XYZ file of C-alpha atoms in Angstrom:
355
model
C 0.000 0.000 0.000
C 1.129 3.611 -0.650
C -0.282 7.039 0.083
C -1.965 6.800 -3.336
C -3.807 3.538 -2.629
C -5.830 1.798 0.070
C -6.184 -1.943 0.675
C -9.797 -3.023 1.236
C -10.603 -5.605 3.890
C -14.381 -5.491 3.379
C -16.628 -6.011 0.356
C -17.245 -2.881 -1.735
C -20.932 -3.716 -2.101
C -22.166 -5.256 1.175
C -19.296 -4.417 3.604
C -18.834 -8.084 4.541
C -15.407 -9.129 5.780
C -15.829 -12.639 4.347
C -13.482 -12.308 1.374
C -11.779 -15.350 -0.191
C -8.727 -15.047 -2.451
C -9.166 -16.109 -6.080
C -5.939 -14.960 -7.784
C -2.810 -12.878 -7.147
C -1.144 -11.044 -10.060
C 1.643 -9.561 -7.916
C 2.467 -5.857 -8.068
C 1.906 -4.077 -11.396
C 1.995 -0.504 -12.720
C -1.231 1.241 -13.732
C -2.448 -0.304 -16.983
C -3.174 2.961 -18.838
C -0.095 4.747 -17.555
C 1.783 4.971 -20.851
C 5.164 6.618 -20.327
C 6.610 9.446 -22.476
C 10.273 9.060 -23.466
C 11.494 11.761 -21.056
C 10.203 9.742 -18.062
C 11.611 6.327 -18.977
C 14.344 6.525 -16.329
C 11.955 7.460 -13.524
C 10.611 4.764 -11.168
C 6.991 3.818 -11.900
C 4.417 3.334 -9.149
C 3.347 -0.285 -8.755
C 0.396 -1.602 -6.758
C -0.763 -5.073 -5.572
C -3.303 -6.806 -7.817
C -5.232 -9.347 -5.707
C -8.619 -10.778 -6.779
C -11.093 -11.901 -4.091
C -14.673 -13.232 -3.831
C -17.282 -12.027 -1.324
C -18.882 -15.069 0.291
C -21.958 -13.036 1.277
C -23.018 -11.141 -1.898
C -20.972 -13.004 -4.572
C -19.103 -9.890 -5.810
C -15.652 -10.554 -7.313
C -13.296 -7.614 -6.716
C -9.684 -6.541 -6.278
C -8.500 -5.411 -2.860
C -6.411 -2.370 -3.827
C -8.096 0.995 -4.446
C -5.785 3.435 -6.229
C -6.941 7.037 -5.826
C -9.270 8.186 -8.656
C -7.110 11.275 -9.188
C -4.085 9.037 -9.823
C -6.079 6.891 -12.271
C -8.353 9.317 -14.079
C -7.186 12.914 -13.579
C -5.566 12.781 -17.015
C -6.533 9.809 -19.160
C -5.388 8.329 -22.464
C -8.439 6.192 -23.315
C -10.794 7.909 -25.759
C -13.899 5.854 -26.553
C -14.204 7.296 -30.049
C -11.112 5.356 -31.168
C -12.962 2.049 -30.552
C -15.223 1.165 -33.495
C -17.159 -1.543 -31.641
C -17.839 0.871 -28.761
C -19.181 3.501 -31.169
C -21.409 1.031 -32.996
C -22.715 -0.412 -29.733
C -23.561 3.084 -28.448
C -25.322 4.252 -31.603
C -27.511 1.146 -31.825
C -28.538 1.381 -28.172
C -29.389 5.090 -28.374
C -31.560 4.667 -31.474
C -33.362 1.789 -29.801
C -34.100 3.714 -26.594
C -35.127 6.913 -28.398
C -37.633 4.880 -30.404
C -38.979 2.584 -27.655
C -39.272 5.332 -25.019
C -40.318 8.077 -27.457
C -37.591 10.470 -26.280
C -37.467 14.034 -27.573
C -36.661 17.652 -26.742
C -38.510 17.537 -23.401
C -36.448 14.646 -22.033
C -32.910 14.323 -20.672
C -30.302 11.643 -21.399
C -27.470 11.445 -18.880
C -24.271 9.394 -18.962
C -21.954 8.581 -16.076
C -18.305 8.620 -17.247
C -19.373 10.031 -20.616
C -15.812 10.134 -21.980
C -15.529 12.208 -25.190
C -19.252 12.202 -25.975
C -19.067 9.009 -28.052
C -22.603 7.972 -26.897
C -24.388 11.217 -26.036
C -23.633 12.655 -29.486
C -26.239 10.253 -30.886
C -28.916 11.643 -28.561
C -28.073 15.150 -29.748
C -28.567 14.023 -33.346
C -32.035 12.794 -32.318
C -32.863 16.129 -30.673
C -32.670 14.858 -27.084
C -30.923 17.144 -24.517
C -27.908 15.550 -22.823
C -25.698 15.831 -19.766
C -22.371 14.037 -19.490
C -20.543 13.385 -16.210
C -16.815 12.935 -16.906
C -14.013 13.300 -14.304
C -11.003 13.352 -16.688
C -10.232 16.987 -17.469
C -8.661 16.437 -20.874
C -11.503 14.200 -22.068
C -14.303 16.403 -20.669
C -12.787 19.291 -22.621
C -12.979 17.303 -25.876
C -16.630 16.428 -25.200
C -17.488 20.071 -24.514
C -15.871 21.108 -27.790
C -18.233 18.664 -29.522
C -21.255 20.410 -28.040
C -21.856 17.844 -25.269
C -22.879 19.577 -22.034
C -20.405 18.029 -19.601
C -19.929 18.216 -15.848
C -16.281 17.492 -14.986
C -16.744 15.555 -11.742
C -17.043 12.079 -10.214
C -20.609 10.780 -10.033
C -21.993 9.776 -6.670
C -24.656 10.587 -4.119
C -23.409 14.119 -3.451
C -23.311 15.165 -7.119
C -26.691 13.489 -7.724
C -28.287 15.540 -4.946
C -26.796 18.708 -6.465
C -28.156 17.838 -9.914
C -31.594 17.070 -8.483
C -31.632 20.433 -6.686
C -30.938 22.054 -10.062
C -33.908 20.208 -11.583
C -31.723 17.902 -13.681
C -33.553 14.582 -13.540
C -32.939 11.943 -16.202
C -35.364 9.964 -18.349
C -32.510 7.652 -19.255
C -29.127 7.158 -17.606
C -26.210 5.319 -19.191
C -23.257 3.802 -17.395
C -21.104 1.869 -19.860
C -18.093 0.153 -18.299
C -17.990 2.580 -15.404
C -19.426 0.581 -12.479
C -16.370 -1.691 -12.477
C -14.167 1.403 -12.015
C -15.969 2.708 -8.926
C -14.813 2.177 -5.332
C -18.043 3.564 -3.864
C -20.550 1.253 -5.552
C -23.307 2.199 -3.142
C -22.706 5.898 -3.774
C -23.205 5.428 -7.509
C -26.261 3.191 -7.064
C -27.806 5.689 -4.645
C -26.961 8.539 -7.037
C -28.765 6.799 -9.895
C -31.816 6.442 -7.688
C -31.717 10.168 -6.885
C -31.492 11.555 -10.447
C -33.587 8.909 -12.246
C -37.200 9.960 -12.844
C -39.869 7.584 -11.442
C -40.643 6.444 -14.997
C -37.001 6.484 -16.117
C -34.605 3.687 -17.015
C -30.900 3.192 -16.444
C -28.820 1.137 -18.869
C -25.652 -0.231 -17.270
C -22.952 -2.300 -19.000
C -20.337 -4.264 -17.068
C -17.846 -7.034 -17.894
C -19.427 -10.415 -17.071
C -17.375 -12.402 -14.585
C -18.597 -15.726 -16.040
C -16.966 -14.894 -19.387
C -13.765 -13.874 -17.603
C -13.575 -17.259 -15.874
C -14.781 -19.414 -18.772
C -12.314 -17.887 -21.251
C -9.425 -17.216 -18.794
C -9.670 -13.472 -19.487
C -7.383 -12.588 -16.571
C -6.087 -9.600 -18.560
C -9.327 -7.735 -17.835
C -8.012 -7.516 -14.258
C -6.247 -4.215 -13.609
C -6.436 -1.410 -11.063
C -9.096 0.573 -12.898
C -11.384 -2.485 -12.815
C -12.190 -2.820 -9.131
C -15.116 -5.232 -9.592
C -16.152 -8.144 -11.849
C -19.892 -8.692 -11.850
C -22.365 -11.515 -11.932
C -26.070 -10.748 -12.298
C -26.500 -12.102 -8.773
C -24.114 -9.495 -7.322
C -25.688 -6.674 -9.362
C -29.192 -7.647 -8.256
C -28.195 -7.518 -4.582
C -26.366 -4.189 -5.013
C -29.210 -2.271 -6.654
C -31.955 -3.728 -4.459
C -30.267 -2.048 -1.487
C -31.210 1.285 -3.097
C -34.754 0.608 -4.264
C -33.659 -0.122 -7.824
C -34.505 -3.290 -9.720
C -33.106 -5.100 -12.750
C -35.965 -5.400 -15.237
C -34.032 -6.891 -18.156
C -30.598 -8.258 -19.045
C -28.680 -8.893 -22.274
C -25.459 -10.878 -22.704
C -23.132 -9.013 -25.094
C -19.902 -10.087 -26.785
C -18.261 -6.641 -26.426
C -15.170 -6.357 -24.163
C -14.734 -10.126 -23.994
C -18.279 -10.666 -22.724
C -20.482 -8.127 -20.956
C -23.865 -7.770 -19.307
C -26.208 -4.933 -20.206
C -28.807 -4.499 -17.507
C -31.829 -2.212 -17.504
C -32.812 -0.774 -14.135
C -36.004 0.922 -13.006
C -37.834 1.780 -9.792
C -40.370 -1.015 -10.353
C -39.604 -4.634 -9.444
C -40.755 -6.365 -12.627
C -37.972 -8.738 -13.789
C -38.143 -10.165 -17.297
C -37.902 -13.881 -18.004
C -34.282 -13.292 -19.043
C -33.413 -11.890 -15.595
C -35.102 -14.739 -13.726
C -33.480 -17.343 -15.976
C -29.941 -15.959 -15.610
C -30.210 -15.660 -11.822
C -31.355 -19.292 -11.641
C -28.565 -20.384 -13.996
C -25.845 -18.634 -11.963
C -27.085 -20.348 -8.801
C -27.224 -23.732 -10.531
C -23.603 -23.632 -11.777
C -22.260 -22.507 -8.399
C -21.431 -18.836 -9.033
C -22.657 -17.942 -5.530
C -19.719 -19.898 -4.070
C -15.946 -19.326 -4.252
C -15.554 -22.922 -5.452
C -16.609 -21.804 -8.930
C -13.366 -19.788 -9.168
C -11.081 -22.384 -7.572
C -9.062 -23.414 -10.655
C -8.932 -19.966 -12.292
C -5.420 -19.219 -10.972
C -4.020 -22.546 -12.203
C -5.449 -21.962 -15.687
C -3.846 -18.496 -15.804
C -0.465 -20.000 -14.834
C -0.769 -22.590 -17.618
C -1.496 -19.832 -20.122
C 1.559 -17.908 -18.904
C 3.838 -20.906 -19.447
C 2.421 -21.641 -22.920
C 2.769 -18.072 -24.201
C 6.293 -17.605 -22.861
C 7.350 -20.891 -24.502
C 5.800 -19.801 -27.813
C 7.530 -16.405 -27.765
C 10.871 -18.017 -26.896
C 10.455 -20.424 -29.826
C 9.564 -17.623 -32.270
C 12.492 -15.435 -31.199
C 14.784 -18.472 -31.371
C 13.763 -18.811 -35.031
C 14.830 -15.198 -35.619
C 11.296 -13.875 -36.019
C 10.126 -10.439 -34.957
C 7.097 -10.204 -32.693
C 4.950 -7.086 -32.534
C 1.679 -6.293 -30.764
C -1.327 -4.429 -32.122
C -3.069 -2.357 -29.477
C -1.423 -0.675 -26.456
C -4.410 -1.696 -24.344
C -4.873 -1.888 -20.598
C -5.418 -5.647 -20.981
C -2.096 -5.879 -22.792
C -0.375 -4.183 -19.879
C -1.691 -6.775 -17.415
C -0.566 -9.596 -19.706
C 2.925 -8.182 -20.315
C 3.539 -7.482 -16.636
C 2.212 -10.710 -15.126
C 3.761 -12.880 -17.857
C 7.014 -10.866 -17.589
C 7.205 -10.211 -21.318
C 9.560 -7.378 -22.276
C 11.888 -6.187 -25.038
C 13.552 -9.599 -25.214
C 10.307 -11.007 -26.669
C 8.419 -8.047 -28.151
C 9.867 -5.638 -30.721
C 7.266 -2.877 -30.597
C 3.577 -2.080 -30.141
C 1.235 -0.387 -32.627
C -1.887 1.588 -31.662
C -4.294 3.656 -33.781
C -4.862 6.186 -30.965
C -2.810 9.316 -31.599
C -2.888 9.964 -27.840
C -0.902 6.762 -27.206
C 1.545 7.008 -30.113
C 5.120 7.813 -29.132
C 4.665 6.562 -25.563
C 5.983 3.401 -23.914
C 4.130 0.490 -22.295
């Protein structure tokens, strides 16, 4: 632990102290902390990366909380560089505008709105928008695009301020933000405060079942504090008078859940079925995750052997995408310049930096 991080001993969702270890990835640098050439000789902050399971509410989470200012004050991930993210956002917006008959008298809000990649589609449909984005450099880009943006972290306090200003939402989006939040209950409570009684919240999170089934350990990094099952999400939101009314299983980001939340407890058949399925396969017990660490170690050995073989044959190895997932893989597998010649990325913000 350092002055820039805190080690949790209780569950982020239910405050239980019954946490069981699933996997340790050692100490790693921040995944999106790409270094400019003039800082290559400076020491880089590294933090423990330990994955645990809450025996009481089934939430999978890491124990280390790096300060949000350290993680997100300046940020190099711009959503608009990801084609699948853009397509996913546009399709969802068009669907909600049509099904909920949204127009100029409604408000669409997004938590962690990034560069306006999603809210821009509401503007095109004539629906007023409000983005909440803590990263200064990214909020500035969104504002330049005409997206009304509040540069702040979303939680109960900000939600109360917005409500006092009369800013209540007909639809709230939270795409891949809940996993980044230390104060899960603050965000859930905040959604309840600014969501109109007839409103809907659409939340997307990485699905922990896909992470385990496909050994996607590289989705584990310090920005991703939590890894969700529908069971854990259901328990979290119920604490705040919010209910999951529908769920969709998406392929984006290695496998995600999109849940729809309202203030009425009317679950769809899809919600009931997935909750029953998770219970049936044992996802409410740490035993489900028991062999995850061993499978990650096997993958590490296989990839290192492959890279050693390729380099031994005189081949050059390059990577496409200076992603956060790539950082976890390179660090935990201890892959460096001896195995990898260089990395390519289409983001101009990342070009010229070092991973």
